[in-house]
XYZ file of C-alpha atoms in Angstrom:
315
model
C 12.224 35.912 -23.556
C 11.045 33.058 -26.385
C 9.185 33.969 -29.088
C 7.205 31.001 -29.377
C 6.724 28.226 -27.185
C 5.019 24.581 -28.362
C 4.982 22.626 -24.926
C 4.121 18.777 -25.328
C 3.883 17.026 -22.217
C 3.614 12.912 -21.219
C 2.662 13.142 -17.840
C 2.926 9.476 -16.957
C 2.861 7.877 -12.961
C 6.281 7.366 -12.763
C 7.785 10.306 -14.909
C 7.099 13.561 -16.515
C 8.540 13.748 -20.219
C 8.565 17.286 -21.781
C 9.287 17.807 -25.178
C 9.532 21.859 -26.185
C 9.890 23.589 -29.273
C 11.894 26.914 -28.771
C 12.422 28.984 -31.594
C 12.057 25.884 -33.572
C 14.737 23.758 -32.075
C 13.464 21.020 -30.150
C 14.405 20.241 -26.024
C 13.222 17.307 -23.616
C 13.837 16.649 -20.068
C 12.494 14.173 -18.057
C 12.000 13.934 -14.446
C 9.580 12.520 -11.313
C 5.965 12.486 -11.443
C 6.295 12.214 -7.571
C 3.757 14.307 -5.772
C 3.471 16.082 -2.204
C 1.587 18.399 0.279
C 4.483 21.288 0.588
C 5.227 21.401 4.876
C 4.962 24.374 6.071
C 8.990 25.072 6.142
C 8.662 25.292 3.139
C 5.999 28.440 3.116
C 9.026 31.559 2.348
C 9.686 33.255 -0.511
C 12.605 31.991 -1.460
C 11.615 28.051 -1.158
C 8.173 29.025 -2.741
C 9.739 31.015 -6.099
C 11.688 27.645 -6.589
C 9.979 25.013 -5.771
C 6.452 24.814 -5.011
C 3.032 25.005 -6.629
C 0.197 26.537 -5.284
C -2.895 25.141 -6.895
C -7.330 24.817 -5.899
C -5.718 26.389 -2.718
C -2.907 24.063 -1.687
C 0.815 24.324 -2.357
C 2.462 21.004 -4.014
C 6.193 20.115 -3.966
C 6.659 18.439 -7.589
C 9.573 16.005 -8.629
C 12.747 15.741 -6.264
C 11.901 17.833 -3.835
C 8.662 15.939 -3.077
C 10.518 12.599 -2.757
C 12.853 14.705 -0.016
C 13.172 12.915 3.678
C 11.168 15.408 5.332
C 8.231 15.888 3.398
C 5.432 13.172 5.321
C 2.251 13.435 3.077
C 3.018 11.770 -0.513
C 0.066 11.668 -2.854
C -0.492 8.385 -4.104
C -0.294 8.640 -8.286
C -1.856 5.192 -9.363
C -5.705 6.280 -9.570
C -6.948 6.815 -13.086
C -8.778 10.828 -12.047
C -4.799 12.002 -11.312
C -3.450 12.670 -13.905
C -6.592 14.949 -14.704
C -6.861 16.015 -11.254
C -3.013 16.938 -10.689
C -2.374 18.064 -14.906
C -1.643 22.299 -13.751
C 0.512 21.166 -11.276
C 2.440 18.770 -13.834
C 2.191 21.798 -16.259
C 3.781 24.002 -14.271
C 6.461 21.492 -13.086
C 7.308 21.190 -16.666
C 7.666 24.796 -17.666
C 9.782 25.565 -14.908
C 12.214 22.687 -15.519
C 12.662 23.811 -19.458
C 12.669 27.377 -18.147
C 10.114 28.890 -19.781
C 7.068 31.094 -18.342
C 3.595 29.821 -18.095
C 2.377 33.059 -20.041
C 5.196 31.762 -22.903
C 3.180 28.603 -23.818
C 1.309 28.759 -27.045
C 0.217 25.196 -28.465
C 0.214 23.001 -25.865
C -0.436 19.128 -25.789
C -0.515 16.509 -23.796
C -1.851 12.869 -23.703
C -4.144 10.316 -21.576
C -3.605 6.420 -20.937
C -5.625 4.095 -23.792
C -8.313 3.467 -21.420
C -9.239 6.973 -20.373
C -8.670 9.055 -24.013
C -12.315 8.789 -24.949
C -13.571 9.080 -20.781
C -11.435 11.956 -20.008
C -10.095 13.686 -22.772
C -12.665 16.293 -22.821
C -12.401 16.848 -18.908
C -9.144 17.791 -19.328
C -9.223 19.852 -22.435
C -12.010 22.025 -20.430
C -9.435 21.940 -17.525
C -6.389 22.964 -19.556
C -8.331 25.852 -22.239
C -7.543 28.375 -18.651
C -6.137 27.135 -15.122
C -3.946 29.084 -12.829
C -0.930 27.977 -10.843
C 0.734 30.338 -8.395
C -1.340 32.900 -8.994
C -0.330 33.076 -12.859
C -3.732 32.392 -15.172
C -2.803 30.140 -18.365
C -4.738 30.633 -21.410
C -2.672 28.436 -24.468
C -3.253 29.045 -27.859
C -4.133 25.397 -28.617
C -4.694 22.268 -26.155
C -4.373 19.444 -28.254
C -5.042 15.909 -25.544
C -3.840 13.119 -27.841
C -3.584 9.075 -26.947
C -0.628 7.480 -25.048
C 1.414 4.929 -26.967
C -0.603 5.597 -30.151
C 1.944 8.822 -29.681
C 5.391 7.093 -29.318
C 4.125 4.550 -32.324
C 3.579 8.021 -34.545
C 7.305 8.866 -33.132
C 8.009 5.659 -34.366
C 6.638 5.981 -37.409
C 8.168 9.390 -38.153
C 11.680 8.651 -36.890
C 11.638 5.712 -39.247
C 11.380 2.884 -37.030
C 8.386 1.484 -37.506
C 8.951 -0.573 -40.686
C 6.920 -2.883 -42.993
C 3.083 -3.125 -43.058
C 2.391 -4.247 -39.888
C 3.414 -3.659 -36.120
C 3.029 -3.624 -32.739
C 4.669 -0.964 -30.218
C 4.473 -2.191 -26.490
C 4.187 1.127 -24.565
C 5.401 -0.264 -20.535
C 5.143 2.835 -18.375
C 4.294 3.586 -14.465
C 1.265 2.261 -13.901
C 0.184 0.875 -17.136
C 0.934 -1.436 -20.719
C -0.371 0.239 -23.593
C 0.228 -2.339 -26.695
C -0.426 -0.500 -30.069
C -0.903 -2.106 -33.384
C -0.107 -0.154 -36.229
C -0.402 -0.949 -39.747
C 1.799 0.694 -42.739
C 3.344 3.054 -39.924
C -0.398 4.695 -38.637
C -1.685 3.414 -35.428
C -4.807 1.412 -35.387
C -7.359 1.056 -33.172
C -7.977 -2.908 -33.754
C -4.965 -5.406 -31.786
C -4.380 -2.827 -29.498
C -5.595 -2.633 -25.785
C -4.715 -1.417 -22.509
C -3.058 -3.867 -19.586
C -3.233 -2.229 -16.486
C -1.373 -2.370 -13.361
C 0.964 -3.563 -15.552
C 3.573 -0.664 -15.511
C 6.890 -0.473 -13.795
C 5.397 0.880 -10.694
C 4.259 -3.578 -10.613
C 7.911 -4.051 -10.398
C 8.698 -1.102 -7.792
C 5.592 -2.754 -5.384
C 7.124 -5.875 -5.498
C 10.869 -4.659 -4.379
C 9.570 -2.520 -2.062
C 7.771 -5.292 -0.108
C 10.907 -7.302 -0.206
C 13.314 -4.010 0.941
C 10.833 -3.542 3.895
C 11.741 -6.353 6.357
C 13.048 -3.631 8.935
C 12.414 -0.549 7.023
C 9.252 1.646 5.099
C 10.824 1.238 1.917
C 7.451 3.455 -0.355
C 6.720 2.882 -3.794
C 7.956 5.632 -4.139
C 11.501 4.833 -3.179
C 11.768 1.230 -4.758
C 10.992 2.971 -8.275
C 14.505 4.958 -7.213
C 16.330 2.016 -6.456
C 15.323 0.075 -9.407
C 17.204 2.863 -11.318
C 20.910 2.872 -8.831
C 20.406 -0.506 -7.539
C 20.914 1.447 -3.531
C 19.391 1.162 -0.780
C 20.447 2.633 2.740
C 24.201 2.148 1.433
C 23.610 -1.147 -0.011
C 23.619 -2.476 -3.594
C 20.444 -4.670 -3.668
C 20.660 -5.779 -7.147
C 19.604 -8.841 -6.533
C 16.330 -8.220 -5.396
C 16.317 -5.512 -8.748
C 16.572 -8.348 -10.878
C 14.376 -10.957 -9.347
C 11.828 -7.700 -9.761
C 12.333 -7.524 -12.891
C 12.642 -10.374 -14.280
C 9.508 -11.528 -12.846
C 7.462 -8.686 -14.107
C 9.173 -9.280 -17.720
C 7.706 -12.636 -16.951
C 4.173 -11.340 -16.086
C 4.367 -9.687 -19.450
C 5.454 -12.561 -21.388
C 2.736 -14.495 -20.243
C 0.309 -11.875 -20.918
C 1.353 -10.603 -24.474
C 1.300 -14.438 -25.258
C -1.982 -15.118 -24.547
C -3.597 -12.294 -26.109
C -1.330 -12.222 -29.538
C -0.112 -15.874 -29.325
C 0.799 -16.860 -32.963
C -0.259 -13.326 -34.948
C 3.402 -12.059 -33.213
C 5.275 -14.072 -36.064
C 3.280 -11.761 -39.027
C 4.871 -8.368 -37.752
C 7.167 -6.940 -39.294
C 8.616 -4.884 -36.253
C 7.600 -5.182 -32.736
C 9.311 -2.046 -30.841
C 9.334 -1.777 -26.725
C 8.880 2.157 -25.221
C 8.138 3.885 -21.711
C 10.307 4.089 -18.970
C 10.377 0.613 -18.391
C 11.420 -0.455 -22.154
C 15.205 -0.433 -20.963
C 14.643 -1.901 -17.465
C 12.464 -4.626 -18.882
C 14.301 -6.072 -22.042
C 17.335 -7.552 -20.935
C 14.870 -9.957 -18.552
C 12.568 -11.247 -21.806
C 13.415 -14.423 -23.010
C 15.085 -15.304 -26.382
C 12.582 -15.836 -28.099
C 11.082 -12.132 -27.694
C 14.443 -10.238 -27.405
C 16.221 -11.834 -30.798
C 12.534 -10.072 -32.262
C 11.665 -6.684 -30.057
C 14.192 -3.443 -30.400
C 13.784 -0.730 -28.179
C 12.827 2.509 -29.305
C 15.692 5.311 -29.210
C 14.621 7.255 -26.448
C 11.661 5.353 -25.735
C 11.023 7.504 -22.538
C 10.096 10.586 -24.079
C 8.304 8.576 -26.957
C 5.093 9.784 -26.258
C 5.873 13.359 -25.564
C 7.681 13.278 -29.383
C 4.497 11.741 -30.760
C 2.927 15.016 -29.027
C 5.063 17.486 -30.397
C 4.822 15.630 -34.025
C 0.994 15.496 -34.140
C 1.039 19.385 -32.637
C 2.969 20.564 -35.935
C 0.337 19.601 -37.922
C 0.208 16.300 -40.931
C 3.471 15.333 -42.083
C 4.612 11.321 -43.408
C 4.696 8.756 -40.570
């Protein structure tokens, strides 16, 4: 049994990122945010105990089991309210992945995209104050709702990666890209904004179309192919390179149009989020020479949630 547990979860449109503070130590994990209705063949005690999540009258699969070949009812995860609606399922899956029981959760910290935070944060807080999954009611001792992107920038400040007076962090997630302006190591609203449909799923969508000539390559499968570069036993690196190159060009075009000459006045430019390592090699030289990839970028937001939940500290 764990004496104390602070669970910080970054629920993204592509991946779930977890940072758990257990008895003074920190561990992190990442798994797919794929979600599906469990087929009836999953309704047995062994499978239920290890893979499924009963929530609001339906049984779900989450993560790798949700993209198994026998699963047909995958749930579209690109709508704005998806994170809020299915947050309890994702939290239960995160707790299982971290090998902790739901009743052991003390402080629970999650986040919302920049443009959703003001509208949905109170709704999400109310949902997470008490929720039931697999017949177990969860009542965290504390619920924190932070802002995606800003949390990654906060982590960069704590970890010493955001240097100088003025900085900019680009959080490339699954569905969105969030630009966070930083002044003296602290995220600020002025200059920060969200670019919807500019996350890695846009590249996956392009790849899906390219690979679906004779087959039906789903969006979730295409996102996996970007990482493995394998599809139906074939190396499809050329298709992946083209999709990522085109997506990098789209990102650069929007950033140049939005920030222009201001970029030259920045001390630090960081690339963060699950798409950071994928996109960085495809940036043009005038950007790649100035941009650094944040340490462990995929879990940066979750680390930021955790740091902030622990109380005041120097950033």
